[in-house]
C-alpha positions as YAML, in Angstrom:
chain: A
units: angstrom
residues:
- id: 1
  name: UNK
  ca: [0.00, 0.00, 0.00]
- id: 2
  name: UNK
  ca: [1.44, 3.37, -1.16]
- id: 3
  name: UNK
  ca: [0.99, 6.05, 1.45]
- id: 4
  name: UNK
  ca: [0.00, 9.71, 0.49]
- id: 5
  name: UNK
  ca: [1.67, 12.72, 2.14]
- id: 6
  name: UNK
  ca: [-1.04, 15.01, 3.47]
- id: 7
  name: UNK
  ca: [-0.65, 18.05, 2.30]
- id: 8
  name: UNK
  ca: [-2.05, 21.52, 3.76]
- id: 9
  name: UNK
  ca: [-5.04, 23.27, 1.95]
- id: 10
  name: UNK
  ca: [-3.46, 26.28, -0.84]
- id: 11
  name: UNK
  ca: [-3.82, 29.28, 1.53]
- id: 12
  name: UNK
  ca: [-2.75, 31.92, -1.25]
- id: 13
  name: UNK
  ca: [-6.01, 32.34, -2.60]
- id: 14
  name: UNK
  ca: [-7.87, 32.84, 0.56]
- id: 15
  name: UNK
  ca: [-8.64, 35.78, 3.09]
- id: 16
  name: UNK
  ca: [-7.54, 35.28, 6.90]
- id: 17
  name: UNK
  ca: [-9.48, 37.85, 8.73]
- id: 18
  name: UNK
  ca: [-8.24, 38.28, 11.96]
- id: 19
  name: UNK
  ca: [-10.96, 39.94, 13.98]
- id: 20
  name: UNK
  ca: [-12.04, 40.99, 17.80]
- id: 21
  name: UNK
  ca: [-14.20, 37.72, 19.38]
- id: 22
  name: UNK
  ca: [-16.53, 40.44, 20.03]
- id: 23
  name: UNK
  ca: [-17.55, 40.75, 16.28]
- id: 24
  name: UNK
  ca: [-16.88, 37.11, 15.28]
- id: 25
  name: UNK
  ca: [-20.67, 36.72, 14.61]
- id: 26
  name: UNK
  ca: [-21.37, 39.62, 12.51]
- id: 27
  name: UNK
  ca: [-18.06, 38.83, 10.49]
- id: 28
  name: UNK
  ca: [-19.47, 35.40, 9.72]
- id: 29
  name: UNK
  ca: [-22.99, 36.83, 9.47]
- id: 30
  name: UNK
  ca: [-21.84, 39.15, 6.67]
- id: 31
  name: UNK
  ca: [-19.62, 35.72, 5.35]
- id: 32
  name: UNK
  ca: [-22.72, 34.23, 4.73]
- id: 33
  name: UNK
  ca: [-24.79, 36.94, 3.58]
- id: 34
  name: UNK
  ca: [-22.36, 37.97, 0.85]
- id: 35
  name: UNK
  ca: [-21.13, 34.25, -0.02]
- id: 36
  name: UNK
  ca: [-17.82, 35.00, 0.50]
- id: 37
  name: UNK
  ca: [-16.56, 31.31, 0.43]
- id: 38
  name: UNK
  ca: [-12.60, 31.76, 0.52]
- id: 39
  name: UNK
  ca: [-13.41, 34.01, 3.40]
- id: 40
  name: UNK
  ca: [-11.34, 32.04, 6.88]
- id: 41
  name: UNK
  ca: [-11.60, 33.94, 10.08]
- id: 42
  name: UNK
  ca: [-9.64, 33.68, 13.40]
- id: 43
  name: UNK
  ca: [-9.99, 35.81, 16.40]
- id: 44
  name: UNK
  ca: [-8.33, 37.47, 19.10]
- id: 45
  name: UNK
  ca: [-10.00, 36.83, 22.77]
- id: 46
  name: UNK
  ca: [-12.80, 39.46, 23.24]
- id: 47
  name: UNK
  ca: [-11.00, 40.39, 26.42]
- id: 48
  name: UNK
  ca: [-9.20, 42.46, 24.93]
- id: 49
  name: UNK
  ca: [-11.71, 45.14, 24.96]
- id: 50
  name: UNK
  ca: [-10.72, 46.11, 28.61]
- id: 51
  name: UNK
  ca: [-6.80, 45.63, 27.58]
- id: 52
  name: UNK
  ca: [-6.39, 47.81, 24.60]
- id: 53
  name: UNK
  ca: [-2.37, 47.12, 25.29]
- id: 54
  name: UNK
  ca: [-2.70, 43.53, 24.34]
- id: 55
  name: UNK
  ca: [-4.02, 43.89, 21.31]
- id: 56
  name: UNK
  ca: [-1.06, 45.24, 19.29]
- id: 57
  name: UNK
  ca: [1.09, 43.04, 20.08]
- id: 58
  name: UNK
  ca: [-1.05, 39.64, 19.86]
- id: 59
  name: UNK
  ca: [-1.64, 41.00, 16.53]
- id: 60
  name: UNK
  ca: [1.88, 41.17, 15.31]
- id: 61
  name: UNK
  ca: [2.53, 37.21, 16.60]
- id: 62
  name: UNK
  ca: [-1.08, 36.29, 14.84]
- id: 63
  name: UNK
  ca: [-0.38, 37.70, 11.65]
- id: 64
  name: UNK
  ca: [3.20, 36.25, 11.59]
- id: 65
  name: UNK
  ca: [1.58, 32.88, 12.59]
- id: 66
  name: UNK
  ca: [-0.56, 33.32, 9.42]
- id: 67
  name: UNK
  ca: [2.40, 34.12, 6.94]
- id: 68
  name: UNK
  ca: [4.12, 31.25, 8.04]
- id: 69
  name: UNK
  ca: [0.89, 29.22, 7.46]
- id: 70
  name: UNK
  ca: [0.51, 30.63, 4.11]
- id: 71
  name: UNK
  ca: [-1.88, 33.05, 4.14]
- id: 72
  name: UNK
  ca: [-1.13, 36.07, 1.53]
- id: 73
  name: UNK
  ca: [-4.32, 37.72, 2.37]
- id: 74
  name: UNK
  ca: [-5.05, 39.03, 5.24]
- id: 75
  name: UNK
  ca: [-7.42, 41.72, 7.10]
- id: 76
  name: UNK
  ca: [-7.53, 43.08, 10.00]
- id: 77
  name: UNK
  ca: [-11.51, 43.04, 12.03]
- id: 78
  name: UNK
  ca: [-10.66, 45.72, 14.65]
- id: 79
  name: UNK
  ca: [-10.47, 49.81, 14.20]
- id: 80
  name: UNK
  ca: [-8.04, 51.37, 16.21]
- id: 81
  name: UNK
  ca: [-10.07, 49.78, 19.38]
- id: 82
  name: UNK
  ca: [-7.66, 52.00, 22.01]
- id: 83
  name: UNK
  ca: [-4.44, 51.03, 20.76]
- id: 84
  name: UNK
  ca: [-3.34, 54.50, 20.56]
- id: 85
  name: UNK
  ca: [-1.72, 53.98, 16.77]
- id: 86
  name: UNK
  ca: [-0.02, 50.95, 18.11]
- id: 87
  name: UNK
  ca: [-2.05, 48.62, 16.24]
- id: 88
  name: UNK
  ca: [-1.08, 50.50, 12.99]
- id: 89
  name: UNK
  ca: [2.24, 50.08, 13.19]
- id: 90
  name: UNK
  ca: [2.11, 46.81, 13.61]
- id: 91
  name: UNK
  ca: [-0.26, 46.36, 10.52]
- id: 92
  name: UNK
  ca: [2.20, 48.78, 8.74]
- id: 93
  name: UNK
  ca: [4.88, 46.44, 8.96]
- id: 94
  name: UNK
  ca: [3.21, 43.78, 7.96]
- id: 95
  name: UNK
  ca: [1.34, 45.33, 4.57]
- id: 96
  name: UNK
  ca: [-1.88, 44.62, 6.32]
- id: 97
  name: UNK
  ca: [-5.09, 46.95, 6.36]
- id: 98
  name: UNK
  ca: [-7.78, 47.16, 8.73]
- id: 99
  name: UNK
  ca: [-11.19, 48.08, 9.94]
- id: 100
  name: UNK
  ca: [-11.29, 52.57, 9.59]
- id: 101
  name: UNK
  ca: [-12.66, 54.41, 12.17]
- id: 102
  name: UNK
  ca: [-11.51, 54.96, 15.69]
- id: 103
  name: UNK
  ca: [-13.82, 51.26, 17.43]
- id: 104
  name: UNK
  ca: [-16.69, 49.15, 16.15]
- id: 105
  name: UNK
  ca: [-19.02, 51.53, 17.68]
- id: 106
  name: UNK
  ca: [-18.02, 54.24, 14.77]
- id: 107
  name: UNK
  ca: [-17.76, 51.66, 12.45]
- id: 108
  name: UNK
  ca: [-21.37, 49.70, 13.22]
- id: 109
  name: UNK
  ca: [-22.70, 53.09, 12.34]
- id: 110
  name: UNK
  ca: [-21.06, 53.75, 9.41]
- id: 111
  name: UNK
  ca: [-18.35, 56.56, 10.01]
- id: 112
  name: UNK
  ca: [-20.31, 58.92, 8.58]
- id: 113
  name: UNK
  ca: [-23.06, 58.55, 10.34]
- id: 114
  name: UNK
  ca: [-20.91, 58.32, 13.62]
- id: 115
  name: UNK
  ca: [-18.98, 61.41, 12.84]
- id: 116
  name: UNK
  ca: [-22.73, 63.28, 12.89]
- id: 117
  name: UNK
  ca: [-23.00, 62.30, 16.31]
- id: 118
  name: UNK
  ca: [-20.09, 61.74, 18.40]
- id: 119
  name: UNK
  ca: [-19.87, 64.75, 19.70]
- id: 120
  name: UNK
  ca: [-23.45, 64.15, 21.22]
- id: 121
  name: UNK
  ca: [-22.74, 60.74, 22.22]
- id: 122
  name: UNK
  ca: [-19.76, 61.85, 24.82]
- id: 123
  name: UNK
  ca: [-21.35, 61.26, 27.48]
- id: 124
  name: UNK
  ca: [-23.18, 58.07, 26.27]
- id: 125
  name: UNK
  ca: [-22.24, 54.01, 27.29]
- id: 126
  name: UNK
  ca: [-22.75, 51.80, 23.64]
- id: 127
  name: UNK
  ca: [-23.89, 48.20, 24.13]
- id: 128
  name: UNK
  ca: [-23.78, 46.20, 20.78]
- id: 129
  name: UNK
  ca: [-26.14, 42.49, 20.27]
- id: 130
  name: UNK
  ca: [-22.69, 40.85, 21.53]
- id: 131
  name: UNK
  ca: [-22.56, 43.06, 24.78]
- id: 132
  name: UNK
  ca: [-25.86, 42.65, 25.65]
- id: 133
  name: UNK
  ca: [-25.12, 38.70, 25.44]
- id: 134
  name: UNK
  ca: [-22.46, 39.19, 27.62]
- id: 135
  name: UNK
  ca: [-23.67, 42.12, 29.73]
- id: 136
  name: UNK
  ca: [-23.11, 39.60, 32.85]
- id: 137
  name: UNK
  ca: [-19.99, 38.24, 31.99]
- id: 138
  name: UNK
  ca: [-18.54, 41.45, 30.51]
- id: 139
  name: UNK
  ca: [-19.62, 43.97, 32.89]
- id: 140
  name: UNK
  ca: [-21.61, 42.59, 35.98]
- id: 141
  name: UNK
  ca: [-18.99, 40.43, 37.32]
- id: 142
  name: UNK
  ca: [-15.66, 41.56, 36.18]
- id: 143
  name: UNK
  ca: [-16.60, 45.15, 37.94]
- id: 144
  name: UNK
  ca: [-18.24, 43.27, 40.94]
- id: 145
  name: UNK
  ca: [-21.63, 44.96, 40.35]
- id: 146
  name: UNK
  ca: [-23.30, 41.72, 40.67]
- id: 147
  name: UNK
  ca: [-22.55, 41.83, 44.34]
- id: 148
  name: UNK
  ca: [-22.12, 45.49, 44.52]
- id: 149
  name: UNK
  ca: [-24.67, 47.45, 42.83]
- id: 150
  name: UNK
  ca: [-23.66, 50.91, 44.71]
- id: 151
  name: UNK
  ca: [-20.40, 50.42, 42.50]
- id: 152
  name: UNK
  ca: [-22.47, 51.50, 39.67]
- id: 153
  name: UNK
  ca: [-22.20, 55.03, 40.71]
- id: 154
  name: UNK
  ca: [-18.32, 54.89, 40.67]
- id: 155
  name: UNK
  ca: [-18.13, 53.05, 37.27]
- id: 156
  name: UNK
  ca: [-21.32, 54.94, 35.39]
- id: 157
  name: UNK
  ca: [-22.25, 57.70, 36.89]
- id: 158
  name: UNK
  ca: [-20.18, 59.87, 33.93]
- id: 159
  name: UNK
  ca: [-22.49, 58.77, 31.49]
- id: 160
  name: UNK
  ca: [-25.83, 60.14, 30.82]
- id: 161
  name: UNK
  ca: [-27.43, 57.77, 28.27]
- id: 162
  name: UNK
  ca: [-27.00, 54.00, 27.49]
- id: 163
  name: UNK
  ca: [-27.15, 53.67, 23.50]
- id: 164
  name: UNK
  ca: [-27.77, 49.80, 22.24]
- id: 165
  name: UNK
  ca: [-26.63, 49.88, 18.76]
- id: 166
  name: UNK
  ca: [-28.52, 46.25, 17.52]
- id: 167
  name: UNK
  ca: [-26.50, 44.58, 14.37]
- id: 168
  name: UNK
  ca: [-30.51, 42.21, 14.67]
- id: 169
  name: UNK
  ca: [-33.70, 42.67, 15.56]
- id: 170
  name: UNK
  ca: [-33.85, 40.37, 18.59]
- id: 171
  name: UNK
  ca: [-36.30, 41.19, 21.12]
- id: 172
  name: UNK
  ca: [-34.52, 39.63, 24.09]
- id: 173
  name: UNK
  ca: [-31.34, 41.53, 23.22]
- id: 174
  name: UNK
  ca: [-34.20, 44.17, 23.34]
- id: 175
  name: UNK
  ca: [-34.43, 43.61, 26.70]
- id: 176
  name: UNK
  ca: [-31.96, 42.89, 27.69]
- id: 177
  name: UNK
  ca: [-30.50, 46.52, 27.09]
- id: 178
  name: UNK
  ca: [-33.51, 47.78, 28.68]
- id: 179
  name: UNK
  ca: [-32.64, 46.42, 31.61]
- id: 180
  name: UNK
  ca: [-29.29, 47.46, 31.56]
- id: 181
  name: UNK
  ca: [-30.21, 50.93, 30.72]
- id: 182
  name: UNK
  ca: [-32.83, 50.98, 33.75]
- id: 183
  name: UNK
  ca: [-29.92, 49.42, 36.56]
- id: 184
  name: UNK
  ca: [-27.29, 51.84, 35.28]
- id: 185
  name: UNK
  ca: [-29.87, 54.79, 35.66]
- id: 186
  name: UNK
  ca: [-29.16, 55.96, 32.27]
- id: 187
  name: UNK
  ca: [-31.54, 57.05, 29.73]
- id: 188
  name: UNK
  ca: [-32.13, 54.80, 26.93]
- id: 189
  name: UNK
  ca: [-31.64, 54.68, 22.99]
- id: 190
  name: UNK
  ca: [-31.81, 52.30, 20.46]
- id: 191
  name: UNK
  ca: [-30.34, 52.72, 17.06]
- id: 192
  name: UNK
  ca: [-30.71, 50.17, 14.58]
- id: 193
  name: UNK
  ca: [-27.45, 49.99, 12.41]
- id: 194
  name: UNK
  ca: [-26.87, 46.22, 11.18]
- id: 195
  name: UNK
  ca: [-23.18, 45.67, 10.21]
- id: 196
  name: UNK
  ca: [-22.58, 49.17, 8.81]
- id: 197
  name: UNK
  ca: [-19.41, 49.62, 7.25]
- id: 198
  name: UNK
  ca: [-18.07, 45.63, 8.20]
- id: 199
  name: UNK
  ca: [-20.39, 44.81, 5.77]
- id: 200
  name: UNK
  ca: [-18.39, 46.99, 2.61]
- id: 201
  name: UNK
  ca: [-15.25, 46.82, 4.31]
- id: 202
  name: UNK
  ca: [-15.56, 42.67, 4.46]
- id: 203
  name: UNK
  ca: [-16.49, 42.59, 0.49]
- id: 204
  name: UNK
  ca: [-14.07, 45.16, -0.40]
- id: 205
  name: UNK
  ca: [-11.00, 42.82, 1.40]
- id: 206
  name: UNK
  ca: [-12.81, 39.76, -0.12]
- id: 207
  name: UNK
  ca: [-12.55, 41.35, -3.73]
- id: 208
  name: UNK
  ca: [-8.76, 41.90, -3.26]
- id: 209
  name: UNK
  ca: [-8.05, 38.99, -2.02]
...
């Protein structure tokens, strides 16, 4: 019997986006939705929305890690996300583009949509369909508000309105925002925006790939 070498799948011709985990849905949502079929996706943890630091440099090894894998095309799912510029540089060096616009908020809205507003939104806390199915484990027990709800105060009272920016129309996530509105004491605003700009910025990486 003659024994085959395995061989690993031809990565030139596909696009490796490496996204947040906290859009990982909507980035396979708009996958689907555009039948982008040579479309692979890998993300970093969605942690790394409270440590803006990490993400840089996670980056730089996952995107090496892909290169040496194969992958010629690659794109970035996160916007500057708090990295300061430092996620730029690192997609700089590597001939890689991303997500524009300053976080996902901006770019859920379309940036120029969110550039109309973000002056008024200052003062506003933005919950997105993933956020609100992770309001718990994102925000209730990390900052101990489970246990200490006069904490909320300390960690919210800055903000004047809670803004739930739904990607679906999902009546629990509905609620679920609501809610979260109604413990933060913050007034409450829902703006329906879908993927926004992912969507275009997904098929225009897909068409260059």
């Amino acid at each position: 019997m003659v024994k085959t070498k395995k061989t690993k799948p031809n990565q030139t011709d596909r696009l490796l986006v490496i996204a947040c985990g906290m859009i990982a849905r909507e980035v396979l949502a708009v996958k689907e939705q555009l039948g982008l079929d040579h479309l692979e996706l890998t993300c970093l943890p969605a942690e790394f929305h409270f440590h803006p630091d990490r993400i840089a440099p996670a980056m730089d090894k996952a995107i090496e890690k892909a290169r040496a894998e194969g992958y010629e095309h690659i794109f970035v799912g996160y916007a500057d996300c708090g990295t300061g510029g430092l996620l730029d540089r690192v997609l700089e060096k590597h001939g890689v583009e991303r997500m524009a616009g300053p976080h996902c908020f901006a770019f859920y809205q379309g940036m120029e949509a969110y550039a109309k507003v973000a002056d008024d939104d200052m003062m506003s806390f933005y919950m997105t369909d993933f956020l609100c199915r992770q309001f718990d484990a994102f925000f209730m027990k990390p900052l101990g508000l489970d246990k200490h709800p006069e904490l909320i105060k300390d960690y919210f009272g800055n903000y004047e309105k809670l803004i739930y920016l739904a990607q679906t129309d999902d009546p629990e996530l509905d609620k679920v925002a609501e809610k979260a509105a109604a413990l933060l004491g913050l007034a409450y605003e829902r703006r329906s925006t879908g993927f926004g700009d992912l969507t275009p910025g997904l098929a225009r990486a897909a068409a260059n790939a």
